[in-house]
XYZ file of C-alpha atoms in Angstrom:
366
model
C 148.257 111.227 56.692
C 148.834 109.688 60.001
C 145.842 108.523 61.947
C 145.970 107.763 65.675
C 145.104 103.877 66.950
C 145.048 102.212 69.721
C 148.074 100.216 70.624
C 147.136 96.263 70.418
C 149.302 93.948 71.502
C 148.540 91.570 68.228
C 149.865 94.463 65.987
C 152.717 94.475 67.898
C 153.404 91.026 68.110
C 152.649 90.957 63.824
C 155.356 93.926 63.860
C 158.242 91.991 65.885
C 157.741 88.897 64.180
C 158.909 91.219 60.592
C 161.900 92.690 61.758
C 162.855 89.246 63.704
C 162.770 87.580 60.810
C 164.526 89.687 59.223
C 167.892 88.534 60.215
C 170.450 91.829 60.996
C 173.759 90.489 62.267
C 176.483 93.330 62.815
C 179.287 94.221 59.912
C 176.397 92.278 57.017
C 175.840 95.257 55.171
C 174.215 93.090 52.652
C 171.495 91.780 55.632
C 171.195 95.508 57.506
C 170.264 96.992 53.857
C 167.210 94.655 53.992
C 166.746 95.296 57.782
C 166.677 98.982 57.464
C 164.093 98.736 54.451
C 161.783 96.063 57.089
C 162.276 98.925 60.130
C 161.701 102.074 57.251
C 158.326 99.850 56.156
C 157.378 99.226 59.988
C 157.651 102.891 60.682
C 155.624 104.174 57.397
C 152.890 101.978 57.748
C 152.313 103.041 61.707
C 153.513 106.563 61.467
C 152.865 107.878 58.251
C 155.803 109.746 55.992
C 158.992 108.512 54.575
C 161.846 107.180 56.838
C 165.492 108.077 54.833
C 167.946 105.417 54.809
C 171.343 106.953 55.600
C 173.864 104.767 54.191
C 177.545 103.979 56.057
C 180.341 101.654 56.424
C 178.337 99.838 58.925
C 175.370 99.729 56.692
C 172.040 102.045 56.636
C 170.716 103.873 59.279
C 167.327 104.710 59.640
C 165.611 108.348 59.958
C 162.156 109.435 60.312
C 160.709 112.859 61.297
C 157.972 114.361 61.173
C 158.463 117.503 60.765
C 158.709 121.022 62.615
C 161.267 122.321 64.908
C 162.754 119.009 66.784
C 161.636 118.519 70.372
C 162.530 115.105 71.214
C 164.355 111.618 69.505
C 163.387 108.261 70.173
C 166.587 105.865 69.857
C 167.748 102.751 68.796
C 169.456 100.583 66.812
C 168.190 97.249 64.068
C 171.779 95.608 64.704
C 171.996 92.502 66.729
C 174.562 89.952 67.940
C 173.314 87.023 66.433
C 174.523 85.480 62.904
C 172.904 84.575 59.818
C 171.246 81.408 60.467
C 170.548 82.041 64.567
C 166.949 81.697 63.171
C 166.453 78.855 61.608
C 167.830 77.458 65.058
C 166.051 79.687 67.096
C 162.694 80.621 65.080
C 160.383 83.475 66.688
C 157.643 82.277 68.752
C 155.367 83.074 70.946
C 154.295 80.956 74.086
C 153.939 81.445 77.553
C 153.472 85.205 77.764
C 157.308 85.300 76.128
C 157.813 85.795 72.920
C 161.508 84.334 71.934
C 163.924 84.503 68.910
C 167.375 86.552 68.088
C 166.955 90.222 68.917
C 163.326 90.297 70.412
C 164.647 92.165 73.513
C 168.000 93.650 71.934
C 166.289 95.922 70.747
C 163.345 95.410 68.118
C 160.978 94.821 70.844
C 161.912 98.473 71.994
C 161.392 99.624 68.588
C 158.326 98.388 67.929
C 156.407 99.304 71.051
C 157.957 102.862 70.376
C 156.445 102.632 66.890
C 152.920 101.783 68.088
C 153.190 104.095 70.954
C 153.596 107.404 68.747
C 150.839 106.101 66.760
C 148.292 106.779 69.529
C 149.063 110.353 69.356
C 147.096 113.031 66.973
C 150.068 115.356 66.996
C 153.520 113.795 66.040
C 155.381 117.015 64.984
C 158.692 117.217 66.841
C 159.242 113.838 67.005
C 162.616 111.900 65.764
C 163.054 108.989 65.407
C 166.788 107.128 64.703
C 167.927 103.691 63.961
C 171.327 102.991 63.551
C 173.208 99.885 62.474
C 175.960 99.807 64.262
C 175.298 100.160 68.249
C 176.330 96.362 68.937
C 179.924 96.572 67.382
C 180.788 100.474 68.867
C 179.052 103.252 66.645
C 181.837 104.472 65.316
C 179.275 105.387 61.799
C 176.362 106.412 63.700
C 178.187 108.681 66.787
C 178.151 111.622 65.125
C 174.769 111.270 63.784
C 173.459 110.292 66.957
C 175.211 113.174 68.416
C 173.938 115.500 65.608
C 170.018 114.472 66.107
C 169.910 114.770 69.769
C 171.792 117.905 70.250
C 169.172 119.288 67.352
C 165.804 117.935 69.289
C 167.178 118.865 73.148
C 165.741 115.401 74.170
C 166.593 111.461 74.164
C 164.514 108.100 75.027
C 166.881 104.990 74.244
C 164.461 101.961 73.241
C 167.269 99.605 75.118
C 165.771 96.711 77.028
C 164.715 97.223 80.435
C 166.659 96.601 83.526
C 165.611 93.684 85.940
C 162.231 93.872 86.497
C 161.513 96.133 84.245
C 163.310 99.180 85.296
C 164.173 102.178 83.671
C 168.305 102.540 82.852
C 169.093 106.006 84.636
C 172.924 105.422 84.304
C 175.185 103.691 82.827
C 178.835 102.969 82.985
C 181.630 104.296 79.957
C 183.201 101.477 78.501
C 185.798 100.466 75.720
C 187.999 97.976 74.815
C 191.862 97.722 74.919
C 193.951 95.351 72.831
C 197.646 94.861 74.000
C 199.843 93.348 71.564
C 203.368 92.121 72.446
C 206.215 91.184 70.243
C 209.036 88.834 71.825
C 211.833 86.952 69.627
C 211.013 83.428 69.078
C 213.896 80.521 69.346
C 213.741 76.548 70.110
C 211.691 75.736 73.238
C 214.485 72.672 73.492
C 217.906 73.714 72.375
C 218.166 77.216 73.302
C 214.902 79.347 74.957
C 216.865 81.489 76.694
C 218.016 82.745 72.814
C 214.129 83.787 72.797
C 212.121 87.001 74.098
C 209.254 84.826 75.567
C 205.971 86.657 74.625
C 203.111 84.401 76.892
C 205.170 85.492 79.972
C 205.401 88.969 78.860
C 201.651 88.759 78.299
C 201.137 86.988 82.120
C 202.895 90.030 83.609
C 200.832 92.633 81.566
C 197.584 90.422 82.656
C 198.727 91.254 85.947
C 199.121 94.687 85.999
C 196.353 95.543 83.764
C 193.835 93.777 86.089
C 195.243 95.548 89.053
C 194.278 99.507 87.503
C 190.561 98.040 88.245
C 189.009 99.885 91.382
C 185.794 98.126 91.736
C 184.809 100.114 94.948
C 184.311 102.930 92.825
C 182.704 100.981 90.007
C 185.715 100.994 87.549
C 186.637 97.479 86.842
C 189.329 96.324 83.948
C 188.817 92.406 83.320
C 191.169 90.665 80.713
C 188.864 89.082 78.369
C 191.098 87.106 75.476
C 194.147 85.780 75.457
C 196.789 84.344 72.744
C 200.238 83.450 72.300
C 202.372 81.366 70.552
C 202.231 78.991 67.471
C 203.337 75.300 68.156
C 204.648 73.748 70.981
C 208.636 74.094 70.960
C 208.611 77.351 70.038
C 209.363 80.431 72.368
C 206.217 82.712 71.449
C 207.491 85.593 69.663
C 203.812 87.215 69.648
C 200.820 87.205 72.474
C 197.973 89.603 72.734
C 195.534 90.312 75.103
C 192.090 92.113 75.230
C 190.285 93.956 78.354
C 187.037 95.429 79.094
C 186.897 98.349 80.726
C 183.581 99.463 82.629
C 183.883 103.033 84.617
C 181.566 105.710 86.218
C 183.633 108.969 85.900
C 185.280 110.818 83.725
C 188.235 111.095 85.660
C 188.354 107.631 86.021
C 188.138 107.361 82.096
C 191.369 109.185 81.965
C 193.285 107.631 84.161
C 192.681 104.078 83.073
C 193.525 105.509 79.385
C 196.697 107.152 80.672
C 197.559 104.009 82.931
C 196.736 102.126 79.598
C 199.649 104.057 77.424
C 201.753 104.007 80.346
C 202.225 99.832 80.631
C 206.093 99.032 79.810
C 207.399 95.454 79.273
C 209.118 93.568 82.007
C 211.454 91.588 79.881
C 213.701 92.422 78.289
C 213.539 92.677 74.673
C 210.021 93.040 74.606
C 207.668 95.492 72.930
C 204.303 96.346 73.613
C 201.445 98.363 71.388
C 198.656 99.688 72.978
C 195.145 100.112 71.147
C 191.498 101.273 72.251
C 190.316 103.449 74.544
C 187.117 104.381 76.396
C 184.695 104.874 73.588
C 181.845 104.975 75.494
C 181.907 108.246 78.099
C 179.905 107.049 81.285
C 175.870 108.266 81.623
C 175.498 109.867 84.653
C 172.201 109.449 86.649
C 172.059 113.281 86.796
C 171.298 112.950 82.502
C 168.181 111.184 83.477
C 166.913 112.831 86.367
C 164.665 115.339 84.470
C 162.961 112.547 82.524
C 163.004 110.280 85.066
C 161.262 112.068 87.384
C 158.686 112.479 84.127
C 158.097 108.745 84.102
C 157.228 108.406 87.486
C 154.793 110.723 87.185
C 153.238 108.566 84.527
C 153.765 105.145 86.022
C 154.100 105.736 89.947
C 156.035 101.852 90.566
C 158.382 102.459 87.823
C 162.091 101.925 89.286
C 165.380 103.353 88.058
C 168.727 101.326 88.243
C 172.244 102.573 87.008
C 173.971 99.323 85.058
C 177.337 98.375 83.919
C 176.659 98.091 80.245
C 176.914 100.986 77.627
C 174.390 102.099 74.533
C 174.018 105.026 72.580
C 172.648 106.928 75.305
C 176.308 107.507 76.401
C 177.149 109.790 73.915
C 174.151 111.812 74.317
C 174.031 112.192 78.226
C 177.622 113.153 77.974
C 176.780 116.334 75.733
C 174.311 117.281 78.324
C 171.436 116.088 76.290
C 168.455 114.827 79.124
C 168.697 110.895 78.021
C 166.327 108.131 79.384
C 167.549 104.511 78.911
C 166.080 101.297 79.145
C 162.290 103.029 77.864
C 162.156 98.932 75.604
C 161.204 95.549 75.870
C 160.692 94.047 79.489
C 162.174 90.810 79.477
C 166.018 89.243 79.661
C 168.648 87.070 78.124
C 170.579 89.989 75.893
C 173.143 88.092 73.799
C 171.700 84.942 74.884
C 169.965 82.070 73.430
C 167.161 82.772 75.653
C 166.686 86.122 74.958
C 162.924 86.636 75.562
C 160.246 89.535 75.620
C 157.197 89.747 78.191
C 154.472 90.603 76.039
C 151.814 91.466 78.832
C 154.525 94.408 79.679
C 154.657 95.594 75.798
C 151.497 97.365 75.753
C 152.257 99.836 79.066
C 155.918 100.209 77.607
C 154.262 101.526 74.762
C 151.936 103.987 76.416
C 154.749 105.230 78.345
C 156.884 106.105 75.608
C 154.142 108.278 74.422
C 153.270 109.682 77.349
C 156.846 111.110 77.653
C 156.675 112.355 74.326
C 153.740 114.093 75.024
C 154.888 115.379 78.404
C 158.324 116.382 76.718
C 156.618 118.462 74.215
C 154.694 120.208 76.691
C 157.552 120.974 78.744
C 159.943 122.039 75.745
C 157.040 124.691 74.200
């Protein structure tokens, strides 16, 4: 039977310091298994109930309900960035207000304030919550999951990390990925490279044009990321490739960087290029947030909203019309980064706040 408490930072702190420890790099399926069983324990022992572990390619996800008709789903993901082995380098700790080590603020800071925030409430019934293992490397298990849940409970707060200083995420940008591949004909570099289809300068033209479909006045930009070619140093490259991120605002302009994508052609002669990716991530408009952002001000008057370049789950909900608030986690910085770090003075109002909206959601919804 759950029991309402109040939220302490020390329980909090106890919480992060499990699933931390708990190394969960991205594609271990052997290391998610046993971070999905720390988050399912995490949630039981707050919340009360079973959390289901919903296996996948990617590894388990992680679902807990409690029951009656769905009204709102709290989301996030136990996946980080960071390799086996990041903590034995980088060991969690807590000093100076911060507390440090691989995935405190992407995301299990968000989760666990989440956790302990629902726990202050007598009456949990419509609440979801979802966990997936995947977010960091593209969703492609969890979409239609995520997509499932939160077209089920009408309703979405994404436990990603706060924007600077701590505000809210009310939009976000669609992104994807593109890999270009090019095949030339290789031949001696010395004796005869004219015989050759030269893939590198293939590759320098496409760089070229593929950085030039970025319009950054309307927020789409298209940056060339990686680049490779060729195999030793008197040989014409027969073979180059090069990736791009792609960052836009619109739907339109989602389709006409994919079309402009499918449409590149090879300026030598000879050469072929292959086109993969695409836009997985639709943009989040700030219009998906509105509703529930106007919610949280309500409940914390200073709170600030900021549209950002990056993408999270709360893409694919927004863009089925879903009312999604991002960036409800962890205040603090340094996602992806060595100094990564949580502000734990912040963790106890984050945590408040997630239940207030729950609360206020519920009310609203009934």
């Amino acid at each position: 039977m759950h029991r309402t408490v109040d939220v302490t930072v020390d329980a909090m702190i106890e919480d992060l310091r499990k699933l931390v420890e708990t190394e969960s790099p991205s594609r271990d399926r052997d290391a998610l298994a046993v971070s999905a069983k720390a988050v399912a324990a995490v949630i039981e022992s707050r919340l009360g109930g079973q959390a289901v572990l919903i296996e996948s390619e990617a590894g388990p996800h992680v679902h807990w309900s409690a029951g009656d008709d769905p009204d709102v789903l709290i989301l996030g993901h136990h996946d980080t960035v960071f390799p086996l082995g990041t903590l034995e380098r980088r060991p969690f700790m807590v000093e100076d207000g911060h507390a440090t080590g691989p995935g405190v603020f992407d995301m299990l800071g968000g989760l666990v304030q989440a956790v302990h925030g629902l726990a202050t409430l007598d009456d949990l019934s419509g609440v979801e919550i979802l966990v997936t293992a995947d977010e960091e490397v593209g969703s492609r298990s969890s979409r239609a999951l995520i997509e499932e849940r939160a077209l089920a409970c009408g309703a979405v707060l994404v436990l990603e990390g706060a924007a600077d200083g701590g505000a809210l995420k009310t939009g976000r940008k669609g992104c994807g990925t593109f890999q270009v591949s090019i095949a030339g004909r290789a031949s001696h570099a010395g004796l005869e490279p004219a015989a050759g289809v030269n893939a590198l300068i293939e590759a320098a033209h496409q760089v070229l044009d593929i950085a030039a479909l970025g319009r950054p006045d309307i927020g789409t930009t298209v940056t060339p990321t990686v680049a490779s070619a060729g195999t030793l140093d008197n040989v014409v490259p027969a073979e180059a490739s090069v990736i791009v991120d792609v960052r836009v605002e619109s739907a339109g302009e989602k389709d006409r960087i994919e079309s402009a994508f499918a449409a590149l052609a090879p300026h030598l002669e000879g050469a072929e290029i292959a086109v993969q990716g695409a836009v997985g991530r639709p943009p989040m408009p700030e219009s998906a947030s509105a509703e529930l952002f106007a919610v949280a001000k309500q409940l914390l008057p200073e709170l600030e909203g900021k549209a950002v370049g990056g993408g999270s789950d709360g893409n694919f909900t927004a863009a089925l019309g879903v009312p999604t608030l991002d960036g409800l986690g962890a205040v603090g910085g340094g996602a992806h980064a060595d100094h990564e770090y949580l502000v734990i003075e912040a963790m106890t109002e984050r945590a408040n706040l997630v239940a207030g909206l729950v609360n206020a959601i519920r009310v609203r919804r009934r």
